[in-house]
Structure formats: structure tokens, C-alpha cells
Amino acid sequence: MSSPKYLTGDKAAINEFIDKFDTFLFDCDGVLWSGDHVFDGVIDTIQMLHEKGKRTVFVTNNSTKSRQDYLKKLTALNIPATVEDVFGSAYSSAIYISRVLKQASQPKPKVFVIGEAGIETELASENVDFLGGTDPALRRDITPEDFKALADGTGLDPDVGLVLCGLDFHINYLKLSTAFAYLRTGATFMATNTDSTLPMNHSFFPGAGSVSSIPLANMVGGGKMPVACGKPSQAMMDAVEGKFQLDRARTCMVGDRLETDIKFGIDGRLGGTLAVLTGVMKKHDFEKEDAVTRPAFYVDKVSDLGVATD
Ligand SMILES: O=C(O)[C@H](O)[C@H](O)COP(=O)(O)O
């Protein structure tokens, strides 16, 4: 693996870098913002890319929000975008379940969800029947009656054939027990994404993988991992390519996490990958001898690209 090229402060190299691509796939958390704090210069940089005729697509593993929700956040933060520019792991999962698995025509068409409204909205947009998710009936302690009903199956919906788990800010023992009970009936095991942490407010919190899919994988055992539809899944890359008619050679992935964003771009054989150091990744992560993945380029922060307009 060749050494990543550091672009910060090198105007000629940055201009050459930008000219290599027509489309930039941007990760969100840790690249554009931390929580509701948009990093300095991000808005100007996105606008600069648009003025140069470049397309920007926001590809996020955060399944708590739908495309519309993300558009509201982008708009509130003054980042120029349309709903068509957003591609999240909730949407990626919903189209995989509806169009690849054709879940509606399966003997057990319903989906049990661990996650937030973003997943529910995207499943509904694909006419996939679901339960769980933000249902307030699940936001409580497990009872002896629950143990009995989950153990003998009377507490399960016989039409559930798939479990989809993502980031759930209301995770609890009852939800995990219910999901595990469905998996024990043979339900298909899927995850929107398996990120270990969520970058938020310039710190890190439990991510989707840590709160739902990895604990369930541990319960199921045998090394069985869920089909994940977020980065670095190439099911997501294929869907992004199809929707945006990408020329992969002229597309660059911009991200803050080696094992999701950069791996997504490399495995997808994109023309390039750009790492930014405002989120999860630190320079050492890809400079160390045993780094499994290395970006082609890196900058300290996204706004370092802004010198291209000077
Ligand atoms: O735990 C998660 O779901 C992820 O940390 C989070 O949502 C990542 O979002 P992204 O960086 O892909 O925008």
C-alpha cells in the first residue's frame, strides 16, 4: 500500500486532487460536523466544489435519520444539498430489504426493528411492514410475563422473518431479548451498520454496532454476523452507483473512519479516498506498520480544500 499524500497547505496538489474527480461522497459525522456543530469552512468548501461543477453526495451510516431528516439538518447548518444528495444506511437497508430480498413476498414479510425513526421512515417509504423501533411499548423493563412469552413464542409476531438493527438511543434488555427470540426462530439477521462509536460533541459515544448488532451476534454465536447495508458494504456502493450513475474512477470518498469510509471507497474501487482528521481517525491509524487500510490522500480538515479558490 502506497503512503497517503498529505494535501493540507499544498495549493497545487489540492487543485490537482479536485480536478481528478467529478463526484465527492462525503461521510457526515466527524467530517462535516460533530453533533450539531458544523466544522469551520465546511459550507464554503461544499459551495466551492459546486462552483467547480463537482457533485457532492452525503453517504452516512447514521440510521437514526431518514433522507428527509438529513436534508433538514444539512439545510439548518446551511450546507447546500437536496434530498436526492443524501444516502443513509437506513435508506440503503430499506431498499436492500424491499428490492433485493423482496421481503414483502416472503412467507414472513415483517421486520422487527431495533433503532430510531429514520429506519421506520425508510422502511415505510419502501412499503416494508415493520414493528418494534420507536414503539413506546418496548421502552420499559422486562417482566416475568415477557420472559415467558418470549420463551414460548406467544409474545412473538408469527409474520416476522427479519431482524434489522441500528443505532438505538433507547436500547434495553426487552428489545434485545425480543430481537434474539426472533433470530432463534430463524429470522434473517441484518444491520444498518456496525460502527463501534458515534462521534458527537467532539467526543465518542456507543455506536450502532456496540449497542445492537454486535451484542446480538454474540448471542447468536458461531461467528454469525448480520448483513450490514452501511459502509463499507458494497451493497451500499452498488446502490449509490446505480442511483447517481457514478463513474467510479472519477469519484472520491471523503471520510473520518478507516474501517468504514476509507474501506468503502477502496473496496468500491473508487478513483480515490480522502481521510480527514476531525473525527475518529488519527494519522497514526494509517501510518502504523500494520495498518490494514490506507487512504490515498489526507487533510487535517475538510476546509483545507478551500484554498483551491484562492
Ligand atoms: O454508530 C453509528 O451509527 C455511527 O457512528 C454513525 O452514525 C456514523 O455516521 P457517519 O459517520 O457514517 O455519518
CSV table of C-alpha atoms and ligand atoms in Angstrom, one decimal:
chain,number,residue,atom,x,y,z
A,1,MET,CA,0.0,0.0,0.0
A,2,SER,CA,1.5,3.4,-1.0
A,3,SER,CA,1.8,6.2,1.5
A,4,PRO,CA,-1.2,8.6,1.7
A,5,LYS,CA,-0.4,12.0,0.2
A,6,TYR,CA,-0.8,14.9,2.7
A,7,LEU,CA,-2.6,17.8,1.0
A,8,THR,CA,-3.1,20.4,3.7
A,9,GLY,CA,-1.4,23.7,2.7
A,10,ASP,CA,-0.3,22.4,-0.8
A,11,LYS,CA,-2.5,24.5,-3.1
A,12,ALA,CA,-1.1,23.0,-6.3
A,13,ALA,CA,-1.7,19.4,-5.0
A,14,ILE,CA,-5.2,20.3,-3.8
A,15,ASN,CA,-6.2,21.8,-7.2
A,16,GLU,CA,-4.8,18.6,-8.9
A,17,PHE,CA,-6.7,16.5,-6.4
A,18,ILE,CA,-10.0,18.2,-7.0
A,19,ASP,CA,-9.6,18.1,-10.8
A,20,LYS,CA,-9.3,14.3,-10.7
A,21,PHE,CA,-12.9,13.8,-9.6
A,22,ASP,CA,-16.5,14.7,-10.7
A,23,THR,CA,-18.2,13.4,-7.6
A,24,PHE,CA,-17.3,13.5,-3.9
A,25,LEU,CA,-19.1,11.1,-1.5
A,26,PHE,CA,-19.0,12.8,1.9
A,27,ASP,CA,-19.3,11.0,5.2
A,28,CYS,CA,-21.2,13.2,7.7
A,29,ASP,CA,-20.5,12.6,11.4
A,30,GLY,CA,-16.9,13.5,12.1
A,31,VAL,CA,-16.3,15.0,8.6
A,32,LEU,CA,-18.9,17.8,8.2
A,33,TRP,CA,-19.9,18.1,11.8
A,34,SER,CA,-19.8,16.8,15.4
A,35,GLY,CA,-23.3,16.6,16.6
A,36,ASP,CA,-24.9,19.9,15.6
A,37,HIS,CA,-21.6,21.8,15.4
A,38,VAL,CA,-20.6,22.1,11.7
A,39,PHE,CA,-16.8,22.4,11.3
A,40,ASP,CA,-15.4,25.8,10.2
A,41,GLY,CA,-15.2,26.3,6.5
A,42,VAL,CA,-17.3,23.2,5.5
A,43,ILE,CA,-20.1,25.3,3.9
A,44,ASP,CA,-17.6,27.3,1.8
A,45,THR,CA,-15.8,24.1,0.7
A,46,ILE,CA,-19.0,22.4,-0.4
A,47,GLN,CA,-20.0,25.6,-2.3
A,48,MET,CA,-16.6,25.8,-3.9
A,49,LEU,CA,-16.9,22.2,-5.2
A,50,HIS,CA,-20.3,23.0,-6.6
A,51,GLU,CA,-18.9,26.2,-8.3
A,52,LYS,CA,-16.3,23.9,-9.9
A,53,GLY,CA,-19.1,21.7,-11.3
A,54,LYS,CA,-18.5,18.9,-8.8
A,55,ARG,CA,-21.3,16.8,-7.3
A,56,THR,CA,-21.5,16.1,-3.6
A,57,VAL,CA,-23.3,13.1,-2.1
A,58,PHE,CA,-23.8,12.7,1.6
A,59,VAL,CA,-23.3,9.0,2.5
A,60,THR,CA,-23.9,8.4,6.2
A,61,ASN,CA,-24.0,5.3,8.4
A,62,ASN,CA,-26.2,7.1,10.9
A,63,SER,CA,-29.5,5.2,10.6
A,64,THR,CA,-31.3,7.4,13.2
A,65,LYS,CA,-32.3,9.8,10.5
A,66,SER,CA,-34.1,9.4,7.1
A,67,ARG,CA,-33.0,11.2,4.0
A,68,GLN,CA,-35.6,14.0,4.7
A,69,ASP,CA,-34.3,14.3,8.3
A,70,TYR,CA,-30.8,14.7,7.0
A,71,LEU,CA,-31.8,17.3,4.5
A,72,LYS,CA,-33.4,19.3,7.4
A,73,LYS,CA,-30.1,19.1,9.3
A,74,LEU,CA,-28.0,20.0,6.2
A,75,THR,CA,-30.3,22.9,5.5
A,76,ALA,CA,-30.3,24.1,9.1
A,77,LEU,CA,-26.5,24.0,9.0
A,78,ASN,CA,-26.5,26.0,5.7
A,79,ILE,CA,-24.8,23.1,3.8
A,80,PRO,CA,-26.2,23.3,0.2
A,81,ALA,CA,-28.0,20.0,-0.6
A,82,THR,CA,-31.2,18.4,-1.9
A,83,VAL,CA,-32.9,15.3,-0.6
A,84,GLU,CA,-31.5,13.4,-3.7
A,85,ASP,CA,-28.0,14.1,-2.4
A,86,VAL,CA,-28.5,12.1,0.8
A,87,PHE,CA,-27.9,8.3,1.0
A,88,GLY,CA,-28.0,6.9,4.5
A,89,SER,CA,-27.7,3.4,5.9
A,90,ALA,CA,-31.5,3.3,6.8
A,91,TYR,CA,-32.4,4.0,3.2
A,92,SER,CA,-29.7,1.6,1.9
A,93,SER,CA,-31.2,-1.1,4.2
A,94,ALA,CA,-34.8,-0.4,3.2
A,95,ILE,CA,-34.0,-0.7,-0.5
A,96,TYR,CA,-32.0,-3.9,0.1
A,97,ILE,CA,-34.8,-5.5,2.1
A,98,SER,CA,-37.5,-4.4,-0.4
A,99,ARG,CA,-35.7,-4.8,-3.8
A,100,VAL,CA,-33.0,-7.4,-3.2
A,101,LEU,CA,-34.7,-9.7,-0.6
A,102,LYS,CA,-38.2,-8.8,-1.9
A,103,GLN,CA,-39.2,-9.2,1.8
A,104,ALA,CA,-42.9,-8.3,1.1
A,105,SER,CA,-43.3,-11.6,-0.9
A,106,GLN,CA,-41.6,-13.7,1.7
A,107,PRO,CA,-43.6,-16.1,3.9
A,108,LYS,CA,-42.8,-14.0,6.9
A,109,PRO,CA,-42.7,-10.4,5.4
A,110,LYS,CA,-42.4,-8.3,8.6
A,111,VAL,CA,-39.3,-6.7,10.0
A,112,PHE,CA,-38.5,-6.4,13.7
A,113,VAL,CA,-36.5,-3.1,14.2
A,114,ILE,CA,-34.0,-2.1,16.8
A,115,GLY,CA,-33.4,1.6,16.1
A,116,GLU,CA,-34.9,5.0,15.7
A,117,ALA,CA,-37.4,6.7,13.4
A,118,GLY,CA,-35.0,7.0,10.5
A,119,ILE,CA,-35.2,3.3,9.9
A,120,GLU,CA,-39.0,3.3,10.3
A,121,THR,CA,-39.5,6.1,7.8
A,122,GLU,CA,-37.3,4.5,5.1
A,123,LEU,CA,-38.9,1.0,5.6
A,124,ALA,CA,-42.3,2.7,5.2
A,125,SER,CA,-41.1,4.5,2.0
A,126,GLU,CA,-40.4,1.1,0.6
A,127,ASN,CA,-43.7,-0.4,1.8
A,128,VAL,CA,-41.9,-2.8,4.2
A,129,ASP,CA,-44.1,-3.8,7.2
A,130,PHE,CA,-42.3,-3.5,10.5
A,131,LEU,CA,-42.7,-3.4,14.3
A,132,GLY,CA,-40.5,-2.5,17.3
A,133,GLY,CA,-38.3,0.5,16.6
A,134,THR,CA,-39.7,3.6,18.5
A,135,ASP,CA,-42.7,1.7,19.8
A,136,PRO,CA,-43.2,3.1,23.3
A,137,ALA,CA,-44.5,-0.3,24.5
A,138,LEU,CA,-40.9,-1.6,24.3
A,139,ARG,CA,-39.4,1.3,26.3
A,140,ARG,CA,-39.8,-0.4,29.7
A,141,ASP,CA,-38.3,-3.0,32.0
A,142,ILE,CA,-38.7,-6.7,31.0
A,143,THR,CA,-41.2,-8.6,33.2
A,144,PRO,CA,-41.6,-12.2,34.2
A,145,GLU,CA,-44.5,-12.4,31.7
A,146,ASP,CA,-42.2,-11.1,28.9
A,147,PHE,CA,-39.7,-13.9,29.7
A,148,LYS,CA,-42.4,-16.5,29.5
A,149,ALA,CA,-44.0,-15.0,26.3
A,150,LEU,CA,-40.6,-14.7,24.5
A,151,ALA,CA,-39.5,-18.2,25.6
A,152,ASP,CA,-42.7,-20.0,24.5
A,153,GLY,CA,-43.2,-17.8,21.4
A,154,THR,CA,-46.6,-16.4,22.3
A,155,GLY,CA,-45.0,-12.9,22.6
A,156,LEU,CA,-43.7,-13.0,19.0
A,157,ASP,CA,-45.4,-11.9,15.8
A,158,PRO,CA,-45.5,-15.1,13.6
A,159,ASP,CA,-45.1,-12.9,10.5
A,160,VAL,CA,-41.6,-11.5,11.4
A,161,GLY,CA,-39.0,-13.0,9.2
A,162,LEU,CA,-36.2,-10.4,9.5
A,163,VAL,CA,-34.4,-8.5,12.3
A,164,LEU,CA,-32.9,-5.1,11.4
A,165,CYS,CA,-30.8,-3.4,14.0
A,166,GLY,CA,-29.2,0.0,14.0
A,167,LEU,CA,-28.3,2.8,16.4
A,168,ASP,CA,-31.0,2.9,19.2
A,169,PHE,CA,-30.8,5.6,21.8
A,170,HIS,CA,-33.4,3.7,23.8
A,171,ILE,CA,-31.8,0.3,23.8
A,172,ASN,CA,-32.8,-2.1,26.6
A,173,TYR,CA,-32.9,-5.7,27.7
A,174,LEU,CA,-36.5,-6.2,26.5
A,175,LYS,CA,-35.7,-5.1,22.9
A,176,LEU,CA,-32.5,-7.2,22.7
A,177,SER,CA,-34.4,-10.2,24.2
A,178,THR,CA,-37.2,-9.8,21.6
A,179,ALA,CA,-34.7,-9.5,18.7
A,180,PHE,CA,-32.8,-12.5,19.9
A,181,ALA,CA,-36.0,-14.5,20.2
A,182,TYR,CA,-36.9,-13.7,16.6
A,183,LEU,CA,-33.4,-14.7,15.5
A,184,ARG,CA,-33.8,-18.0,17.3
A,185,THR,CA,-36.9,-18.6,15.1
A,186,GLY,CA,-34.6,-18.3,12.1
A,187,ALA,CA,-35.3,-14.7,11.2
A,188,THR,CA,-32.7,-13.1,8.8
A,189,PHE,CA,-30.2,-11.0,10.7
A,190,MET,CA,-29.4,-7.6,9.3
A,191,ALA,CA,-27.8,-4.4,10.5
A,192,THR,CA,-27.9,-0.9,9.0
A,193,ASN,CA,-24.2,-0.6,10.1
A,194,THR,CA,-21.8,-1.9,12.7
A,195,ASP,CA,-19.9,1.3,13.7
A,196,SER,CA,-18.3,0.9,17.1
A,197,THR,CA,-18.7,4.5,18.2
A,198,LEU,CA,-20.7,7.6,17.3
A,199,PRO,CA,-18.7,10.8,17.1
A,200,MET,CA,-20.7,13.5,18.9
A,201,ASN,CA,-19.9,16.8,20.5
A,202,HIS,CA,-16.2,16.3,19.8
A,203,SER,CA,-16.2,13.1,21.8
A,204,PHE,CA,-17.3,9.5,21.2
A,205,PHE,CA,-20.4,7.5,22.3
A,206,PRO,CA,-21.7,4.0,21.8
A,207,GLY,CA,-22.3,3.3,18.1
A,208,ALA,CA,-24.8,1.1,16.3
A,209,GLY,CA,-22.6,-1.9,16.3
A,210,SER,CA,-21.9,-1.6,20.0
A,211,VAL,CA,-25.5,-1.2,21.1
A,212,SER,CA,-27.3,-3.7,18.9
A,213,SER,CA,-25.7,-5.8,16.1
A,214,ILE,CA,-22.5,-6.9,17.9
A,215,PRO,CA,-24.3,-7.9,21.2
A,216,LEU,CA,-26.9,-9.9,19.1
A,217,ALA,CA,-24.1,-11.5,17.0
A,218,ASN,CA,-22.5,-12.6,20.3
A,219,MET,CA,-25.8,-14.1,21.5
A,220,VAL,CA,-26.4,-15.9,18.2
A,221,GLY,CA,-22.8,-17.2,18.3
A,222,GLY,CA,-20.9,-19.2,15.7
A,223,GLY,CA,-19.3,-16.1,14.4
A,224,LYS,CA,-22.5,-15.3,12.5
A,225,MET,CA,-22.5,-11.6,11.6
A,226,PRO,CA,-25.5,-9.6,10.3
A,227,VAL,CA,-25.7,-8.5,6.6
A,228,ALA,CA,-24.8,-4.8,7.1
A,229,CYS,CA,-26.0,-2.3,4.5
A,230,GLY,CA,-24.0,0.7,5.6
A,231,LYS,CA,-20.3,1.5,4.8
A,232,PRO,CA,-18.1,-0.5,4.0
A,233,SER,CA,-20.8,-2.7,2.5
A,234,GLN,CA,-20.6,-2.9,-1.3
A,235,ALA,CA,-24.3,-3.4,-1.5
A,236,MET,CA,-24.5,0.3,-0.5
A,237,MET,CA,-21.8,1.2,-3.0
A,238,ASP,CA,-23.7,-0.6,-5.8
A,239,ALA,CA,-26.9,1.2,-4.8
A,240,VAL,CA,-25.1,4.6,-4.7
A,241,GLU,CA,-23.5,3.9,-8.1
A,242,GLY,CA,-26.9,2.9,-9.6
A,243,LYS,CA,-28.8,5.9,-8.2
A,244,PHE,CA,-26.2,8.5,-9.1
A,245,GLN,CA,-24.8,6.8,-12.2
A,246,LEU,CA,-21.3,7.2,-10.8
A,247,ASP,CA,-18.1,6.9,-12.8
A,248,ARG,CA,-16.2,5.2,-10.0
A,249,ALA,CA,-12.8,6.3,-11.4
A,250,ARG,CA,-13.9,9.9,-11.1
A,251,THR,CA,-15.4,9.5,-7.6
A,252,CYS,CA,-13.7,10.1,-4.3
A,253,MET,CA,-14.9,9.0,-0.8
A,254,VAL,CA,-14.2,11.5,2.0
A,255,GLY,CA,-14.3,10.1,5.5
A,256,ASP,CA,-13.1,10.0,9.1
A,257,ARG,CA,-13.2,6.3,9.8
A,258,LEU,CA,-10.7,3.8,8.2
A,259,GLU,CA,-12.8,0.7,8.6
A,260,THR,CA,-16.0,2.1,7.2
A,261,ASP,CA,-15.5,5.2,5.0
A,262,ILE,CA,-12.0,4.5,3.6
A,263,LYS,CA,-12.5,0.8,3.2
A,264,PHE,CA,-15.8,1.5,1.5
A,265,GLY,CA,-14.0,3.6,-1.1
A,266,ILE,CA,-11.1,1.2,-1.6
A,267,ASP,CA,-13.3,-1.9,-1.8
A,268,GLY,CA,-15.5,0.0,-4.2
A,269,ARG,CA,-12.5,0.7,-6.5
A,270,LEU,CA,-13.2,4.4,-6.4
A,271,GLY,CA,-10.7,6.8,-8.1
A,272,GLY,CA,-9.6,8.0,-4.6
A,273,THR,CA,-10.1,8.2,-0.9
A,274,LEU,CA,-9.6,11.3,1.3
A,275,ALA,CA,-9.2,10.9,5.0
A,276,VAL,CA,-9.9,13.9,7.4
A,277,LEU,CA,-8.6,14.0,10.9
A,278,THR,CA,-11.6,15.8,12.6
A,279,GLY,CA,-13.4,12.6,13.6
A,280,VAL,CA,-12.5,9.1,14.6
A,281,MET,CA,-9.3,8.5,12.6
A,282,LYS,CA,-5.8,9.8,13.7
A,283,LYS,CA,-2.8,9.9,11.4
A,284,HIS,CA,-1.1,7.1,13.3
A,285,ASP,CA,-4.1,4.8,12.4
A,286,PHE,CA,-3.0,4.6,8.7
A,287,GLU,CA,0.8,5.3,9.2
A,288,LYS,CA,1.4,2.4,11.5
A,289,GLU,CA,3.2,-0.6,10.1
A,290,ASP,CA,0.2,-3.0,10.5
A,291,ALA,CA,-2.5,-0.5,9.1
A,292,VAL,CA,-5.0,-2.7,7.2
A,293,THR,CA,-6.3,0.2,5.2
A,294,ARG,CA,-4.7,3.4,4.0
A,295,PRO,CA,-6.4,6.4,2.3
A,296,ALA,CA,-4.8,7.8,-1.0
A,297,PHE,CA,-4.9,11.3,0.4
A,298,TYR,CA,-5.5,13.1,3.7
A,299,VAL,CA,-6.1,16.6,5.1
A,300,ASP,CA,-6.4,17.9,8.7
A,301,LYS,CA,-9.9,19.1,8.0
A,302,VAL,CA,-12.3,19.4,5.0
A,303,SER,CA,-11.9,23.2,4.8
A,304,ASP,CA,-8.2,22.7,3.9
A,305,LEU,CA,-9.6,22.0,0.4
A,306,GLY,CA,-10.9,25.6,0.3
A,307,VAL,CA,-7.5,27.0,-0.8
A,308,ALA,CA,-8.4,25.8,-4.3
A,309,THR,CA,-10.4,29.0,-4.8
A,310,ASP,CA,-7.6,31.4,-3.8
B,1,LIG,O1,-22.9,4.5,15.3
B,1,LIG,C1,-23.2,4.9,14.3
B,1,LIG,O2,-24.3,4.7,13.7
B,1,LIG,C2,-22.2,5.7,13.5
B,1,LIG,O3,-21.2,6.2,14.4
B,1,LIG,C3,-22.7,7.0,12.9
B,1,LIG,O4,-23.9,7.0,12.7
B,1,LIG,C4,-21.8,7.2,11.7
B,1,LIG,O5,-22.3,8.1,10.8
B,1,LIG,P1,-21.4,8.6,9.6
B,1,LIG,O6,-20.0,9.0,10.2
B,1,LIG,O7,-21.3,7.5,8.6
B,1,LIG,O8,-22.1,9.9,9.1
